[in-house]
PDB file of C-alpha atoms and ligand atoms in Angstrom:
ATOM      1  CA  MET G  11      91.251  67.474  80.148  1.00 51.00           C
ATOM      2  CA  LYS G  12      87.830  65.825  80.305  1.00 61.00           C
ATOM      3  CA  HIS G  13      86.168  65.121  83.665  1.00 72.00           C
ATOM      4  CA  PHE G  14      85.333  61.597  84.800  1.00 76.00           C
ATOM      5  CA  GLY G  15      81.671  61.268  83.755  1.00 84.00           C
ATOM      6  CA  ILE G  16      78.849  58.738  83.844  1.00 85.00           C
ATOM      7  CA  ALA G  17      80.116  57.036  80.684  1.00 84.00           C
ATOM      8  CA  ASP G  18      83.547  56.526  82.277  1.00 86.00           C
ATOM      9  CA  LEU G  19      81.976  55.168  85.451  1.00 89.00           C
ATOM     10  CA  ARG G  20      79.866  52.712  83.453  1.00 88.00           C
ATOM     11  CA  PHE G  21      82.959  51.594  81.536  1.00 88.00           C
ATOM     12  CA  TRP G  22      84.931  51.153  84.753  1.00 89.00           C
ATOM     13  CA  LEU G  23      82.124  49.042  86.275  1.00 88.00           C
ATOM     14  CA  THR G  24      81.934  46.839  83.158  1.00 87.00           C
ATOM     15  CA  GLN G  25      85.685  46.428  83.088  1.00 87.00           C
ATOM     16  CA  THR G  26      85.871  45.588  86.789  1.00 87.00           C
ATOM     17  CA  PHE G  27      82.848  43.375  87.292  1.00 85.00           C
ATOM     18  CA  VAL G  28      81.904  41.954  83.879  1.00 82.00           C
ATOM     19  CA  TRP G  29      85.210  41.512  82.045  1.00 84.00           C
ATOM     20  CA  PRO G  30      86.742  39.079  84.572  1.00 84.00           C
ATOM     21  CA  PHE G  31      83.973  36.614  83.619  1.00 84.00           C
ATOM     22  CA  ARG G  32      83.467  37.473  79.981  1.00 84.00           C
ATOM     23  CA  LYS G  33      86.488  39.040  78.318  1.00 87.00           C
ATOM     24  CA  PRO G  34      85.569  41.155  75.300  1.00 92.00           C
ATOM     25  CA  ARG G  35      87.033  40.069  71.956  1.00 95.00           C
ATOM     26  CA  PHE G  36      89.090  42.455  69.845  1.00 96.00           C
ATOM     27  CA  ILE G  37      89.731  41.441  66.256  1.00 97.00           C
ATOM     28  CA  THR G  38      91.050  43.635  63.469  1.00 96.00           C
ATOM     29  CA  LEU G  39      90.705  43.257  59.699  1.00 95.00           C
ATOM     30  CA  LEU G  40      93.556  44.776  57.758  1.00 94.00           C
ATOM     31  CA  GLY G  41      94.342  45.239  54.082  1.00 92.00           C
ATOM     32  CA  GLY G  42      94.422  47.854  51.342  1.00 90.00           C
ATOM     33  CA  PRO G  43      91.560  50.143  50.408  1.00 87.00           C
ATOM     34  CA  GLY G  44      88.909  48.011  48.708  1.00 88.00           C
ATOM     35  CA  ALA G  45      90.273  44.731  50.126  1.00 92.00           C
ATOM     36  CA  GLY G  46      86.808  43.824  51.444  1.00 89.00           C
ATOM     37  CA  LYS G  47      87.386  44.569  55.130  1.00 91.00           C
ATOM     38  CA  GLY G  48      83.942  46.175  55.494  1.00 88.00           C
ATOM     39  CA  THR G  49      82.173  43.346  53.671  1.00 88.00           C
ATOM     40  CA  VAL G  50      83.827  40.652  55.787  1.00 93.00           C
ATOM     41  CA  ALA G  51      83.331  42.585  59.031  1.00 93.00           C
ATOM     42  CA  SER G  52      79.641  43.232  58.380  1.00 90.00           C
ATOM     43  CA  GLN G  53      79.009  39.496  57.897  1.00 91.00           C
ATOM     44  CA  LEU G  54      81.290  38.336  60.687  1.00 94.00           C
ATOM     45  CA  ALA G  55      80.205  40.726  63.440  1.00 94.00           C
ATOM     46  CA  PRO G  56      76.573  39.547  63.796  1.00 93.00           C
ATOM     47  CA  ALA G  57      77.701  35.910  63.538  1.00 92.00           C
ATOM     48  CA  LEU G  58      80.084  36.373  66.478  1.00 93.00           C
ATOM     49  CA  GLY G  59      77.830  38.731  68.439  1.00 93.00           C
ATOM     50  CA  LEU G  60      80.382  41.537  68.171  1.00 95.00           C
ATOM     51  CA  THR G  61      80.132  45.081  66.850  1.00 94.00           C
ATOM     52  CA  HIS G  62      81.509  46.023  63.448  1.00 94.00           C
ATOM     53  CA  LEU G  63      83.489  49.176  64.128  1.00 93.00           C
ATOM     54  CA  SER G  64      84.707  50.968  61.017  1.00 90.00           C
ATOM     55  CA  THR G  65      86.974  53.891  61.810  1.00 88.00           C
ATOM     56  CA  GLY G  66      86.301  55.170  58.268  1.00 83.00           C
ATOM     57  CA  ALA G  67      82.565  55.237  58.995  1.00 85.00           C
ATOM     58  CA  LEU G  68      83.143  56.834  62.430  1.00 88.00           C
ATOM     59  CA  ILE G  69      85.216  59.545  60.750  1.00 87.00           C
ATOM     60  CA  ARG G  70      82.734  60.102  57.887  1.00 83.00           C
ATOM     61  CA  ASN G  71      79.988  60.387  60.492  1.00 87.00           C
ATOM     62  CA  GLU G  72      81.922  63.098  62.363  1.00 88.00           C
ATOM     63  CA  ILE G  73      82.441  64.943  59.067  1.00 88.00           C
ATOM     64  CA  ALA G  74      78.732  64.701  58.214  1.00 88.00           C
ATOM     65  CA  GLN G  75      77.798  66.043  61.649  1.00 90.00           C
ATOM     66  CA  GLY G  76      80.322  68.863  61.317  1.00 90.00           C
ATOM     67  CA  THR G  77      81.993  68.211  64.678  1.00 88.00           C
ATOM     68  CA  ASP G  78      85.379  69.790  65.516  1.00 86.00           C
ATOM     69  CA  PHE G  79      87.052  66.496  64.728  1.00 85.00           C
ATOM     70  CA  GLY G  80      85.143  66.279  61.440  1.00 88.00           C
ATOM     71  CA  LYS G  81      86.277  69.728  60.353  1.00 87.00           C
ATOM     72  CA  GLN G  82      89.898  68.920  61.155  1.00 85.00           C
ATOM     73  CA  VAL G  83      90.032  65.760  59.061  1.00 86.00           C
ATOM     74  CA  LYS G  84      87.634  66.589  56.205  1.00 86.00           C
ATOM     75  CA  ASP G  85      90.198  68.074  53.818  1.00 82.00           C
ATOM     76  CA  LEU G  86      92.791  65.378  54.493  1.00 82.00           C
ATOM     77  CA  ILE G  87      90.378  62.500  53.882  1.00 75.00           C
ATOM     78  CA  GLU G  88      88.998  63.914  50.658  1.00 75.00           C
ATOM     79  CA  LYS G  89      92.529  64.125  49.264  1.00 76.00           C
ATOM     80  CA  GLY G  90      93.060  60.449  50.098  1.00 71.00           C
ATOM     81  CA  ALA G  91      95.375  61.155  53.045  1.00 75.00           C
ATOM     82  CA  LEU G  92      95.051  59.642  56.518  1.00 73.00           C
ATOM     83  CA  ALA G  93      93.616  61.356  59.578  1.00 80.00           C
ATOM     84  CA  PRO G  94      96.275  62.076  62.258  1.00 85.00           C
ATOM     85  CA  ASP G  95      96.857  59.107  64.614  1.00 87.00           C
ATOM     86  CA  HIS G  96      96.029  60.880  67.876  1.00 85.00           C
ATOM     87  CA  LEU G  97      92.663  62.107  66.544  1.00 86.00           C
ATOM     88  CA  VAL G  98      91.651  58.681  65.229  1.00 89.00           C
ATOM     89  CA  MET G  99      92.733  57.124  68.509  1.00 91.00           C
ATOM     90  CA  GLN G 100      90.578  59.567  70.456  1.00 89.00           C
ATOM     91  CA  ILE G 101      87.412  58.751  68.523  1.00 89.00           C
ATOM     92  CA  LEU G 102      88.160  55.010  68.562  1.00 93.00           C
ATOM     93  CA  THR G 103      88.724  54.951  72.335  1.00 93.00           C
ATOM     94  CA  ARG G 104      85.379  56.632  72.844  1.00 90.00           C
ATOM     95  CA  ALA G 105      83.684  54.011  70.640  1.00 92.00           C
ATOM     96  CA  LEU G 106      85.424  51.084  72.385  1.00 94.00           C
ATOM     97  CA  LYS G 107      84.240  52.336  75.767  1.00 92.00           C
ATOM     98  CA  SER G 108      80.619  52.515  74.623  1.00 90.00           C
ATOM     99  CA  PRO G 109      78.326  50.019  76.438  1.00 88.00           C
ATOM    100  CA  ALA G 110      77.018  48.914  73.012  1.00 89.00           C
ATOM    101  CA  ASN G 111      80.480  47.499  72.243  1.00 91.00           C
ATOM    102  CA  SER G 112      81.175  45.813  75.570  1.00 88.00           C
ATOM    103  CA  ARG G 113      81.218  42.263  74.114  1.00 92.00           C
ATOM    104  CA  GLY G 114      84.022  43.246  71.788  1.00 94.00           C
ATOM    105  CA  VAL G 115      84.505  44.558  68.285  1.00 96.00           C
ATOM    106  CA  ILE G 116      85.705  43.743  64.821  1.00 97.00           C
ATOM    107  CA  LEU G 117      87.797  46.691  63.758  1.00 96.00           C
ATOM    108  CA  ASP G 118      87.740  47.611  60.107  1.00 92.00           C
ATOM    109  CA  GLY G 119      90.276  50.140  58.838  1.00 83.00           C
ATOM    110  CA  PHE G 120      92.226  50.369  62.071  1.00 92.00           C
ATOM    111  CA  PRO G 121      95.125  50.340  62.737  1.00 93.00           C
ATOM    112  CA  ARG G 122      96.478  51.756  59.480  1.00 87.00           C
ATOM    113  CA  THR G 123      99.908  52.723  60.721  1.00 88.00           C
ATOM    114  CA  LEU G 124     102.535  51.167  62.966  1.00 91.00           C
ATOM    115  CA  ALA G 125     102.010  53.968  65.486  1.00 91.00           C
ATOM    116  CA  GLN G 126      98.265  53.231  65.608  1.00 92.00           C
ATOM    117  CA  ALA G 127      98.943  49.498  66.117  1.00 94.00           C
ATOM    118  CA  GLN G 128     101.216  50.286  69.053  1.00 94.00           C
ATOM    119  CA  MET G 129      98.703  52.728  70.540  1.00 95.00           C
ATOM    120  CA  LEU G 130      95.934  50.131  70.227  1.00 96.00           C
ATOM    121  CA  ASP G 131      98.025  47.465  71.966  1.00 95.00           C
ATOM    122  CA  GLN G 132      98.910  49.901  74.759  1.00 95.00           C
ATOM    123  CA  LEU G 133      95.273  50.893  75.214  1.00 95.00           C
ATOM    124  CA  LEU G 134      94.070  47.270  75.363  1.00 95.00           C
ATOM    125  CA  ALA G 135      96.922  46.332  77.713  1.00 94.00           C
ATOM    126  CA  SER G 136      95.924  49.175  80.042  1.00 93.00           C
ATOM    127  CA  TRP G 137      92.485  47.540  80.223  1.00 92.00           C
ATOM    128  CA  GLY G 138      93.997  44.099  80.864  1.00 91.00           C
ATOM    129  CA  VAL G 139      92.993  42.681  77.470  1.00 93.00           C
ATOM    130  CA  ALA G 140      94.760  42.045  74.159  1.00 93.00           C
ATOM    131  CA  LEU G 141      94.137  41.881  70.432  1.00 95.00           C
ATOM    132  CA  GLU G 142      92.989  38.360  69.533  1.00 95.00           C
ATOM    133  CA  LYS G 143      93.682  38.362  65.777  1.00 95.00           C
ATOM    134  CA  ALA G 144      94.965  40.694  63.092  1.00 95.00           C
ATOM    135  CA  VAL G 145      93.494  39.266  59.886  1.00 96.00           C
ATOM    136  CA  TRP G 146      95.315  40.577  56.829  1.00 95.00           C
ATOM    137  CA  LEU G 147      93.455  40.562  53.491  1.00 95.00           C
ATOM    138  CA  GLU G 148      96.131  40.773  50.826  1.00 94.00           C
ATOM    139  CA  LEU G 149      95.080  41.566  47.242  1.00 93.00           C
ATOM    140  CA  THR G 150      97.054  42.590  44.171  1.00 92.00           C
ATOM    141  CA  GLU G 151      97.055  46.278  43.248  1.00 90.00           C
ATOM    142  CA  ALA G 152      95.166  45.536  40.001  1.00 91.00           C
ATOM    143  CA  ASP G 153      92.392  43.793  41.955  1.00 92.00           C
ATOM    144  CA  LEU G 154      92.166  46.679  44.441  1.00 92.00           C
ATOM    145  CA  ILE G 155      91.867  49.295  41.668  1.00 91.00           C
ATOM    146  CA  GLU G 156      89.167  47.270  39.923  1.00 89.00           C
ATOM    147  CA  ARG G 157      87.183  47.064  43.166  1.00 89.00           C
ATOM    148  CA  LEU G 158      87.533  50.703  44.239  1.00 90.00           C
ATOM    149  CA  SER G 159      86.705  52.354  40.937  1.00 92.00           C
ATOM    150  CA  LEU G 160      83.392  50.494  40.713  1.00 92.00           C
ATOM    151  CA  ARG G 161      82.464  50.794  44.384  1.00 92.00           C
ATOM    152  CA  ARG G 162      79.309  52.700  45.314  1.00 95.00           C
ATOM    153  CA  THR G 163      78.336  53.523  48.897  1.00 93.00           C
ATOM    154  CA  CYS G 164      74.981  54.122  50.582  1.00 94.00           C
ATOM    155  CA  SER G 165      74.561  57.827  51.361  1.00 93.00           C
ATOM    156  CA  ASN G 166      72.690  57.068  54.585  1.00 90.00           C
ATOM    157  CA  GLN G 167      75.422  57.499  57.222  1.00 81.00           C
ATOM    158  CA  THR G 168      73.913  55.036  59.680  1.00 82.00           C
ATOM    159  CA  CYS G 169      73.753  52.344  56.948  1.00 86.00           C
ATOM    160  CA  GLY G 170      76.847  53.014  54.828  1.00 85.00           C
ATOM    161  CA  ARG G 171      76.626  49.692  52.978  1.00 88.00           C
ATOM    162  CA  SER G 172      78.857  49.382  49.948  1.00 89.00           C
ATOM    163  CA  TYR G 173      78.217  47.818  46.543  1.00 91.00           C
ATOM    164  CA  HIS G 174      80.287  46.882  43.532  1.00 89.00           C
ATOM    165  CA  LEU G 175      78.748  47.648  40.157  1.00 91.00           C
ATOM    166  CA  THR G 176      79.957  44.328  38.694  1.00 85.00           C
ATOM    167  CA  PHE G 177      80.410  41.900  41.592  1.00 82.00           C
ATOM    168  CA  GLU G 178      77.674  43.059  43.955  1.00 86.00           C
ATOM    169  CA  PRO G 179      75.297  45.479  42.239  1.00 93.00           C
ATOM    170  CA  PRO G 180      72.253  46.840  44.080  1.00 96.00           C
ATOM    171  CA  LYS G 181      68.890  45.272  43.124  1.00 97.00           C
ATOM    172  CA  LEU G 182      67.616  48.684  42.010  1.00 96.00           C
ATOM    173  CA  ALA G 183      70.305  50.732  40.244  1.00 95.00           C
ATOM    174  CA  GLY G 184      71.494  53.693  42.315  1.00 96.00           C
ATOM    175  CA  HIS G 185      69.619  52.655  45.472  1.00 97.00           C
ATOM    176  CA  CYS G 186      70.633  50.793  48.619  1.00 97.00           C
ATOM    177  CA  ASP G 187      69.014  47.331  49.047  1.00 96.00           C
ATOM    178  CA  ALA G 188      68.927  47.764  52.821  1.00 95.00           C
ATOM    179  CA  CYS G 189      67.471  51.258  53.216  1.00 96.00           C
ATOM    180  CA  ASN G 190      66.666  52.481  49.686  1.00 96.00           C
ATOM    181  CA  SER G 191      68.841  55.615  50.104  1.00 96.00           C
ATOM    182  CA  ALA G 192      70.757  56.907  47.095  1.00 97.00           C
ATOM    183  CA  LEU G 193      74.174  55.389  46.338  1.00 97.00           C
ATOM    184  CA  TYR G 194      77.144  57.631  45.615  1.00 95.00           C
ATOM    185  CA  GLN G 195      80.809  57.375  44.762  1.00 93.00           C
ATOM    186  CA  ARG G 196      82.888  58.369  47.768  1.00 89.00           C
ATOM    187  CA  LYS G 197      85.271  61.239  47.004  1.00 88.00           C
ATOM    188  CA  ASP G 198      88.177  59.044  48.052  1.00 85.00           C
ATOM    189  CA  ASP G 199      87.088  56.409  45.473  1.00 89.00           C
ATOM    190  CA  ALA G 200      87.678  58.862  42.602  1.00 88.00           C
ATOM    191  CA  PRO G 201      90.632  57.869  40.331  1.00 85.00           C
ATOM    192  CA  GLU G 202      93.141  60.494  41.606  1.00 85.00           C
ATOM    193  CA  ALA G 203      92.323  59.738  45.240  1.00 88.00           C
ATOM    194  CA  ILE G 204      92.640  55.965  44.614  1.00 90.00           C
ATOM    195  CA  ARG G 205      96.234  56.408  43.409  1.00 89.00           C
ATOM    196  CA  THR G 206      97.112  58.450  46.514  1.00 90.00           C
ATOM    197  CA  ARG G 207      95.435  55.912  48.814  1.00 88.00           C
ATOM    198  CA  LEU G 208      97.284  52.956  47.306  1.00 91.00           C
ATOM    199  CA  GLU G 209     100.582  54.825  47.566  1.00 91.00           C
ATOM    200  CA  THR G 210      99.885  55.705  51.219  1.00 87.00           C
ATOM    201  CA  TYR G 211      98.828  52.119  51.880  1.00 89.00           C
ATOM    202  CA  LYS G 212     102.044  50.700  50.402  1.00 89.00           C
ATOM    203  CA  GLN G 213     104.178  52.949  52.592  1.00 89.00           C
ATOM    204  CA  GLU G 214     102.239  52.267  55.786  1.00 87.00           C
ATOM    205  CA  SER G 215     101.451  48.577  55.406  1.00 87.00           C
ATOM    206  CA  ALA G 216     104.961  47.086  55.362  1.00 86.00           C
ATOM    207  CA  PRO G 217     105.940  48.192  58.912  1.00 91.00           C
ATOM    208  CA  LEU G 218     102.437  47.294  60.099  1.00 92.00           C
ATOM    209  CA  SER G 219     102.550  43.708  58.833  1.00 90.00           C
ATOM    210  CA  SER G 220     106.034  43.134  60.215  1.00 90.00           C
ATOM    211  CA  TYR G 221     104.862  44.473  63.580  1.00 93.00           C
ATOM    212  CA  TYR G 222     102.058  41.913  63.733  1.00 92.00           C
ATOM    213  CA  LYS G 223     104.291  39.116  62.434  1.00 89.00           C
ATOM    214  CA  SER G 224     107.121  39.709  64.880  1.00 87.00           C
ATOM    215  CA  SER G 225     106.186  41.963  67.806  1.00 78.00           C
ATOM    216  CA  THR G 226     102.837  40.613  68.926  1.00 74.00           C
ATOM    217  CA  ALA G 227     102.020  37.252  70.486  1.00 79.00           C
ATOM    218  CA  PRO G 228     102.364  34.221  68.167  1.00 82.00           C
ATOM    219  CA  GLY G 229      99.180  33.385  66.299  1.00 87.00           C
ATOM    220  CA  VAL G 230      97.817  36.943  66.267  1.00 93.00           C
ATOM    221  CA  PHE G 231      98.697  37.547  62.617  1.00 94.00           C
ATOM    222  CA  ALA G 232      96.629  35.674  59.995  1.00 95.00           C
ATOM    223  CA  LEU G 233      97.166  36.114  56.252  1.00 94.00           C
ATOM    224  CA  ILE G 234      94.277  35.673  53.793  1.00 95.00           C
ATOM    225  CA  VAL G 235      94.860  36.082  50.048  1.00 95.00           C
ATOM    226  CA  PRO G 236      91.531  36.825  48.302  1.00 94.00           C
ATOM    227  CA  THR G 237      91.256  37.444  44.552  1.00 93.00           C
ATOM    228  CA  ASN G 238      88.507  39.098  42.533  1.00 89.00           C
ATOM    229  CA  SER G 239      87.410  35.702  41.230  1.00 90.00           C
ATOM    230  CA  MET G 240      86.456  34.519  44.738  1.00 91.00           C
ATOM    231  CA  THR G 241      82.948  35.080  46.067  1.00 88.00           C
ATOM    232  CA  LYS G 242      82.545  36.931  49.362  1.00 87.00           C
ATOM    233  CA  GLU G 243      81.344  33.665  50.936  1.00 91.00           C
ATOM    234  CA  MET G 244      84.650  32.015  49.993  1.00 94.00           C
ATOM    235  CA  VAL G 245      86.627  34.842  51.574  1.00 94.00           C
ATOM    236  CA  LEU G 246      84.474  34.797  54.706  1.00 94.00           C
ATOM    237  CA  GLU G 247      85.023  31.056  55.085  1.00 95.00           C
ATOM    238  CA  LYS G 248      88.800  31.570  55.040  1.00 96.00           C
ATOM    239  CA  VAL G 249      88.539  34.303  57.689  1.00 96.00           C
ATOM    240  CA  VAL G 250      86.339  32.144  59.943  1.00 95.00           C
ATOM    241  CA  LEU G 251      88.872  29.324  59.628  1.00 95.00           C
ATOM    242  CA  ALA G 252      91.725  31.700  60.542  1.00 94.00           C
ATOM    243  CA  LEU G 253      89.838  32.928  63.618  1.00 93.00           C
ATOM    244  CA  SER G 254      89.317  29.415  64.920  1.00 89.00           C
ATOM    245  CA  SER G 255      92.951  28.377  64.533  1.00 80.00           C
TER     246      SER G 255
HETATM  247 ZN1   ZN H 315      71.661  51.904  52.965  1.00 60.26          ZN
END
């Protein structure tokens, strides 16, 4: 068991003296792999003054740094499987308690399972707060496959921006517009891994959506149905509208 450290003390102080006046906002973007969660979150977060927290990026960062957590999940992720709930929860909790995220976060890629959704609600409840919205981006399987197979990601871990070779190509082929690092195809965006991810998603998403529709407070669940013919601005507009309703 970890000792109560400076970071925990700082979190406790924020929670006790700042939160009563300015409650942090917790919003999650859900949907299949390639649904555009990262794209929406990266535009929405600065607009709302919140942090974009991608559990996928947190996990890839741990893998790149070769931490104990990274080693444990590396093989699973590369096969297109999910990291175990308790490990993801551990790394997410640490990120949520960071002073940098004290105004609230837009979660991208979490929760992915019913168990994770329940753990998140329990964690927030223990802090006296609650999830504000679960925004569900629902695309057809054909649209998801088209997006994933042509997705390219910035190799710079602190940037991690993603591109689509047809819909959103980089200005200079093979290089990130933001930081000029090389773009690569994530191992889990390879054809075999895509099939596994979509299969996993189908199995996990049904109980997750019914949880948000029926077990959480009314108005938490918001359904958005983007298609590949919509621009990202059109999708963002729908999400903004859902958040204000
Ligand atoms: Zn970049």
